[in-house]
Coordinates of C-alpha atoms in Angstrom, one line a residue:
Chain A
M477 CA -18.4 -9.7 12.9
T478 CA -15.4 -11.2 14.6
D479 CA -15.1 -8.5 17.2
D480 CA -18.1 -9.6 19.2
T481 CA -17.6 -13.4 19.1
G482 CA -15.6 -13.4 22.3
Q483 CA -12.8 -15.2 20.5
G484 CA -10.4 -12.3 20.9
R485 CA -10.2 -11.4 17.3
S486 CA -10.9 -7.9 16.0
W487 CA -12.5 -7.2 12.6
H488 CA -9.1 -6.3 11.0
D489 CA -7.6 -9.7 11.8
M490 CA -9.1 -11.3 8.7
G491 CA -6.6 -14.0 7.9
G492 CA -8.2 -17.3 7.2
E493 CA -11.8 -16.1 6.9
D494 CA -14.0 -17.0 3.9
A495 CA -14.1 -14.3 1.3
G496 CA -15.0 -14.0 -2.4
E497 CA -13.0 -13.7 -5.5
I498 CA -10.1 -11.2 -5.5
A499 CA -11.0 -8.0 -7.4
R500 CA -7.9 -7.4 -9.5
G501 CA -8.6 -3.8 -10.4
E502 CA -5.8 -1.3 -9.7
H503 CA -5.5 2.4 -9.9
D504 CA -2.8 5.0 -9.9
F505 CA -2.8 7.1 -6.8
A506 CA -4.4 10.6 -7.0
L507 CA -2.4 13.6 -5.8
W508 CA -4.4 14.0 -2.6
E509 CA -3.7 10.3 -1.8
K510 CA 0.0 10.8 -2.3
R511 CA -0.2 13.8 0.0
V512 CA -1.9 11.8 2.7
D513 CA 0.9 9.2 2.4
A514 CA 3.5 11.9 2.6
L515 CA 2.0 13.5 5.7
M516 CA 2.1 10.1 7.4
R517 CA 5.8 9.6 6.5
L518 CA 6.8 13.1 7.6
T519 CA 4.8 13.4 10.8
S520 CA 5.7 10.0 12.0
A521 CA 9.4 10.6 11.2
K522 CA 9.1 13.8 13.3
G523 CA 7.8 11.8 16.2
Y524 CA 4.2 12.9 16.3
F525 CA 3.0 9.3 16.2
T526 CA 4.0 5.9 15.0
V527 CA 2.7 3.3 12.4
D528 CA 1.2 1.5 15.4
G529 CA -0.8 4.7 16.2
L530 CA -1.9 4.8 12.6
R531 CA -3.1 1.2 12.7
R532 CA -4.8 1.6 16.2
A533 CA -7.0 4.4 15.0
I534 CA -7.9 2.6 11.8
E535 CA -8.7 -0.6 13.7
D536 CA -10.8 1.5 16.1
M537 CA -12.9 2.8 13.2
G538 CA -14.4 -0.6 12.9
E539 CA -15.4 -2.8 10.1
D540 CA -17.9 -0.4 8.6
A541 CA -15.1 2.1 7.8
F542 CA -13.3 -0.7 6.0
E543 CA -16.3 -1.3 3.8
T544 CA -17.3 2.3 3.1
M545 CA -14.1 4.3 3.1
S546 CA -11.2 4.0 0.7
Y547 CA -7.7 3.2 1.9
Y548 CA -6.4 6.8 2.0
E549 CA -9.7 8.0 3.4
R550 CA -9.1 5.8 6.4
W551 CA -5.5 7.0 6.6
I552 CA -6.3 10.7 6.7
A553 CA -9.0 10.0 9.3
S554 CA -6.4 8.2 11.4
I555 CA -3.6 10.6 10.8
T556 CA -5.8 13.5 11.9
R557 CA -6.9 11.8 15.1
N558 CA -3.3 10.9 15.9
L559 CA -2.2 14.5 15.3
V560 CA -4.9 15.9 17.5
E561 CA -4.0 13.5 20.2
S562 CA -0.3 14.5 20.0
G563 CA -1.2 18.1 20.1
A564 CA -0.1 19.1 16.6
F565 CA -3.4 21.1 16.3
S566 CA -6.8 21.1 18.0
T567 CA -10.1 19.9 16.8
E568 CA -11.3 23.5 16.8
E569 CA -8.4 24.6 14.5
L570 CA -9.2 21.6 12.2
N571 CA -12.9 22.4 11.9
A572 CA -12.3 26.1 11.2
R573 CA -9.7 25.3 8.6
M574 CA -11.9 22.7 6.9
E575 CA -14.7 25.2 6.6
K576 CA -12.3 27.7 5.1
V577 CA -11.0 25.1 2.6
A578 CA -14.6 24.2 1.5
A579 CA -15.4 27.8 1.0
R580 CA -12.7 28.2 -1.6
G581 CA -14.6 26.2 -4.2
P582 CA -16.4 23.0 -5.0
T583 CA -13.5 21.0 -6.5
Y584 CA -10.2 19.7 -5.1
G585 CA -8.2 21.9 -7.4
E586 CA -10.0 25.1 -6.2
A587 CA -10.1 24.0 -2.5
Q588 CA -6.4 23.3 -2.3
G589 CA -5.9 27.0 -2.8
A590 CA -2.4 28.3 -2.5
G591 CA -1.3 25.1 -0.9
E592 CA 0.0 23.9 -4.2
Chain B
M220 CA -21.2 10.6 1.3
P221 CA -18.8 11.5 -1.4
H222 CA -19.0 8.1 -2.9
D223 CA -21.6 8.5 -5.6
H224 CA -20.9 5.8 -8.2
D225 CA -21.4 7.9 -11.2
H226 CA -20.9 5.6 -14.2
D227 CA -21.6 8.4 -16.6
D228 CA -18.6 10.2 -15.3
P229 CA -16.4 10.9 -18.4
F230 CA -13.3 10.6 -16.2
H231 CA -14.3 7.2 -14.8
H232 CA -11.3 4.9 -14.6
E233 CA -11.2 1.2 -14.8
G234 CA -9.5 0.9 -11.5
M235 CA -11.4 0.8 -8.3
S236 CA -10.1 1.5 -4.8
S237 CA -9.9 -1.4 -2.3
S238 CA -13.4 -0.7 -1.1
G239 CA -14.8 -0.6 -4.6
H240 CA -14.9 3.1 -5.2
P241 CA -14.1 4.7 -8.5
Y242 CA -10.9 6.5 -8.8
R243 CA -11.0 10.2 -9.7
P244 CA -7.9 11.1 -11.6
D245 CA -8.4 14.8 -12.0
N246 CA -8.5 17.8 -9.6
D247 CA -11.8 19.1 -11.1
Q248 CA -14.0 16.5 -9.4
P249 CA -16.2 17.5 -6.5
L250 CA -14.3 18.0 -3.3
T251 CA -14.9 15.1 -0.8
Y252 CA -15.0 15.4 2.9
W253 CA -11.7 13.5 3.3
Q254 CA -9.9 15.6 0.7
Q255 CA -11.1 18.6 2.5
M256 CA -9.6 17.2 5.7
E257 CA -6.3 16.4 3.9
I258 CA -6.0 20.0 2.7
A259 CA -6.8 21.4 6.1
V260 CA -4.3 19.1 7.9
R261 CA -1.6 19.8 5.4
E262 CA -2.1 23.6 5.7
L263 CA -2.1 23.5 9.5
L264 CA 1.1 21.4 9.7
V265 CA 2.8 23.9 7.3
E266 CA 1.6 26.9 9.3
K267 CA 2.8 25.5 12.5
G268 CA 6.2 24.8 11.1
I269 CA 5.8 21.0 11.6
T270 CA 6.6 20.4 7.9
T271 CA 6.9 22.5 4.7
A272 CA 5.3 22.4 1.3
A273 CA 8.8 21.6 -0.1
E274 CA 9.2 18.6 2.3
I275 CA 5.8 17.2 1.2
N276 CA 6.6 17.6 -2.5
A277 CA 10.0 16.0 -2.0
Q278 CA 8.3 13.0 -0.2
I279 CA 5.9 12.6 -3.1
V280 CA 8.8 12.7 -5.6
L281 CA 10.6 10.0 -3.6
M282 CA 7.4 7.9 -3.5
D283 CA 6.9 8.3 -7.3
A284 CA 10.5 7.2 -7.8
R285 CA 9.9 3.9 -6.0
S286 CA 8.7 1.2 -8.3
P287 CA 9.1 -2.6 -8.8
A288 CA 12.1 -1.8 -10.9
Q289 CA 14.1 -1.5 -7.7
G290 CA 13.0 -4.9 -6.5
A291 CA 13.7 -6.3 -10.0
A292 CA 17.3 -4.9 -9.9
V293 CA 17.8 -6.6 -6.5
V294 CA 16.5 -9.9 -7.9
A295 CA 18.6 -9.7 -11.1
R296 CA 21.7 -9.1 -9.1
A297 CA 21.0 -12.0 -6.8
W298 CA 20.5 -14.3 -9.9
D299 CA 23.8 -13.2 -11.3
D300 CA 25.9 -13.0 -8.1
P301 CA 25.8 -16.0 -5.7
A302 CA 27.7 -14.1 -3.0
F303 CA 25.2 -11.2 -3.2
K304 CA 22.3 -13.7 -3.1
A305 CA 23.7 -15.3 0.0
R306 CA 24.0 -11.9 1.7
L307 CA 20.4 -11.0 0.5
L308 CA 19.0 -14.2 2.0
A309 CA 20.9 -13.7 5.2
D310 CA 20.1 -10.0 5.8
G311 CA 17.7 -8.4 3.2
S312 CA 17.9 -4.9 4.7
A313 CA 21.8 -4.8 4.6
A314 CA 21.9 -6.2 1.1
M315 CA 19.4 -3.7 -0.3
A316 CA 21.4 -0.9 1.3
E317 CA 24.4 -2.2 -0.5
L318 CA 22.6 -1.4 -3.8
G319 CA 21.8 2.1 -2.5
I320 CA 18.2 1.4 -1.6
D321 CA 17.2 2.8 1.8
P322 CA 15.7 0.0 4.0
D323 CA 14.0 2.8 6.0
G324 CA 14.5 1.1 9.3
L325 CA 12.4 -1.9 8.2
K326 CA 13.5 -5.5 8.4
L327 CA 13.4 -7.1 4.9
V328 CA 13.2 -10.8 4.7
V329 CA 13.9 -12.3 1.3
V330 CA 12.4 -15.8 0.7
E331 CA 13.7 -17.9 -2.2
N332 CA 11.6 -19.9 -4.5
T333 CA 13.2 -23.3 -5.3
A334 CA 12.3 -26.4 -7.2
G335 CA 10.3 -27.6 -4.1
V336 CA 9.0 -24.4 -2.6
H337 CA 6.9 -21.5 -3.9
N338 CA 6.6 -18.4 -1.6
V339 CA 3.8 -15.9 -1.5
V340 CA 3.4 -12.8 0.6
V341 CA 0.4 -11.3 2.3
C342 CA -0.4 -9.0 5.2
T343 CA -3.6 -10.3 6.9
L344 CA -3.7 -7.6 9.5
C345 CA -3.4 -4.5 7.3
S346 CA -1.4 -4.1 4.1
C347 CA 2.3 -4.1 5.0
Y348 CA 4.4 -4.2 1.9
P349 CA 8.1 -3.7 0.9
R350 CA 7.3 -0.3 -0.6
N351 CA 11.0 0.6 -0.8
L352 CA 11.5 -2.1 -3.4
L353 CA 8.0 -2.3 -5.0
G354 CA 6.4 1.1 -4.6
L355 CA 2.9 1.4 -3.3
P356 CA 0.9 -1.8 -3.1
P357 CA -1.8 -2.6 -5.6
D358 CA -5.4 -2.4 -4.5
W359 CA -5.9 -6.2 -4.5
Y360 CA -3.1 -6.6 -2.0
K361 CA -5.1 -4.5 0.4
S362 CA -8.4 -6.2 -0.3
R363 CA -10.4 -8.3 2.2
A364 CA -10.4 -11.3 -0.2
Y365 CA -6.6 -11.4 -0.7
R366 CA -5.9 -10.8 3.0
S367 CA -8.4 -13.4 4.2
R368 CA -7.9 -16.2 1.8
T369 CA -4.2 -16.3 1.0
V370 CA -3.3 -17.9 4.4
K371 CA -6.2 -20.4 4.1
E372 CA -6.3 -21.5 0.4
P373 CA -3.1 -20.1 -1.2
R374 CA -3.3 -22.5 -4.2
A375 CA -6.8 -21.4 -5.0
V376 CA -5.7 -17.7 -4.7
L377 CA -2.7 -18.3 -6.9
R378 CA -4.9 -20.0 -9.5
E379 CA -7.0 -16.9 -9.6
F380 CA -3.8 -15.1 -10.6
G381 CA -3.3 -17.7 -13.3
L382 CA -0.5 -19.5 -11.4
E383 CA -0.9 -23.3 -11.0
V384 CA 1.6 -24.5 -8.5
P385 CA 2.3 -28.3 -9.0
E386 CA 1.1 -30.5 -6.1
D387 CA 4.6 -31.6 -5.3
V388 CA 5.7 -28.0 -4.8
R389 CA 5.1 -26.7 -1.2
V390 CA 3.5 -23.3 -0.9
Q391 CA 4.8 -21.2 1.9
V392 CA 2.7 -18.1 2.9
H393 CA 4.4 -15.3 4.7
D394 CA 2.3 -12.9 6.7
S395 CA 4.0 -9.4 6.9
T396 CA 4.0 -7.1 9.9
A397 CA 4.4 -3.4 10.3
D398 CA 8.1 -4.0 11.2
M399 CA 9.0 -6.8 8.9
R400 CA 8.4 -7.0 5.1
Y401 CA 8.9 -9.9 2.7
L402 CA 10.1 -10.1 -0.8
V403 CA 10.0 -13.2 -2.9
L404 CA 13.2 -14.1 -4.8
P405 CA 11.7 -15.9 -7.9
R406 CA 13.5 -18.8 -9.6
R407 CA 15.6 -17.7 -12.6
P408 CA 14.0 -19.2 -15.7
E409 CA 16.0 -21.5 -17.9
G410 CA 17.0 -19.9 -21.2
T411 CA 18.3 -16.7 -19.5
E412 CA 21.9 -17.8 -19.4
G413 CA 24.2 -15.0 -20.4
W414 CA 21.6 -12.3 -20.1
D415 CA 22.7 -8.9 -18.7
A416 CA 21.3 -7.4 -15.5
E417 CA 18.9 -5.2 -17.4
A418 CA 17.4 -8.0 -19.4
L419 CA 17.1 -10.2 -16.3
A420 CA 15.4 -7.4 -14.4
G421 CA 13.0 -6.9 -17.3
I422 CA 11.3 -10.2 -16.7
V423 CA 10.9 -9.7 -12.9
T424 CA 7.5 -8.2 -12.3
R425 CA 6.0 -6.8 -9.2
D426 CA 3.7 -9.9 -9.0
C427 CA 6.7 -12.2 -9.2
M428 CA 8.1 -10.6 -6.1
I429 CA 4.8 -10.8 -4.2
G430 CA 4.7 -14.4 -5.3
V431 CA 1.4 -14.4 -7.3
A432 CA 3.3 -14.9 -10.5
I433 CA 6.6 -16.4 -11.9
P434 CA 8.9 -14.8 -14.4
Q435 CA 8.0 -15.4 -18.0
L436 CA 10.3 -15.3 -21.0
P437 CA 9.2 -12.8 -23.6

């Protein structure tokens, strides 16, 4: 959309654009979402990345991610990328662990294993 | 993708996420790819000693404890204490710290509604929000519609929230940044003379402090 107009605006810079009615629905945050939020606070406080890094990776995901992923889905994707970049863990370690997590069971409750 | 819109889902909530996805309140829903990633990242961070399960839980407790009640207490104090109000408007971060609320290194700017000015807060670039004072932002604050339109047609946006700002009142829109957050100091309604701090705080809602509503007497 705005990122290829040559006007120097990226998709996330949406102030002033036309848009529809404001959907007023709200939801309480799920445990996994609060954990994502907590991981951001903790790892940024420990110097692994900054809020600017969080935003940069989200902005790089593009407009499609904004339309198809929820807020904390974009966050965990960005946090993970920043943590790999800062060397907290490798992509290989992440992939192996994600497989292990999925193997524990089909629901979040089962997959979180002993992490609780 | 994990986003099947299953309207027969007995756990289906009214609330939708900012991108229109149904919220799943329970842990017995099918694991999504991103939840799988959250669990994996969290476990790796704990294993590597970067954080601990206790630290994560403490952070969540802290987050849960933050609510608009904190912002409302700040507003109630400002309504009742002109000297505090002056300090709040001069340096929001220092004034909130006075009340024992951690500014978390962020600059807080408090903007005061007056007879001639109504303030409203948005973050057009992302969804920056004074979470220390209001808790986590509502979904609509993070939506494309609110972020896009508030700086362009604020009166129309406020009308959608049921707030008609008189033509002779100027609407000021404040666009937040990652390092600077805004809080609206609403006007104290007439008929609240002599109310104690708790009663005053009771009429200051989250939406009043974002600027999409004004305090109503019960």
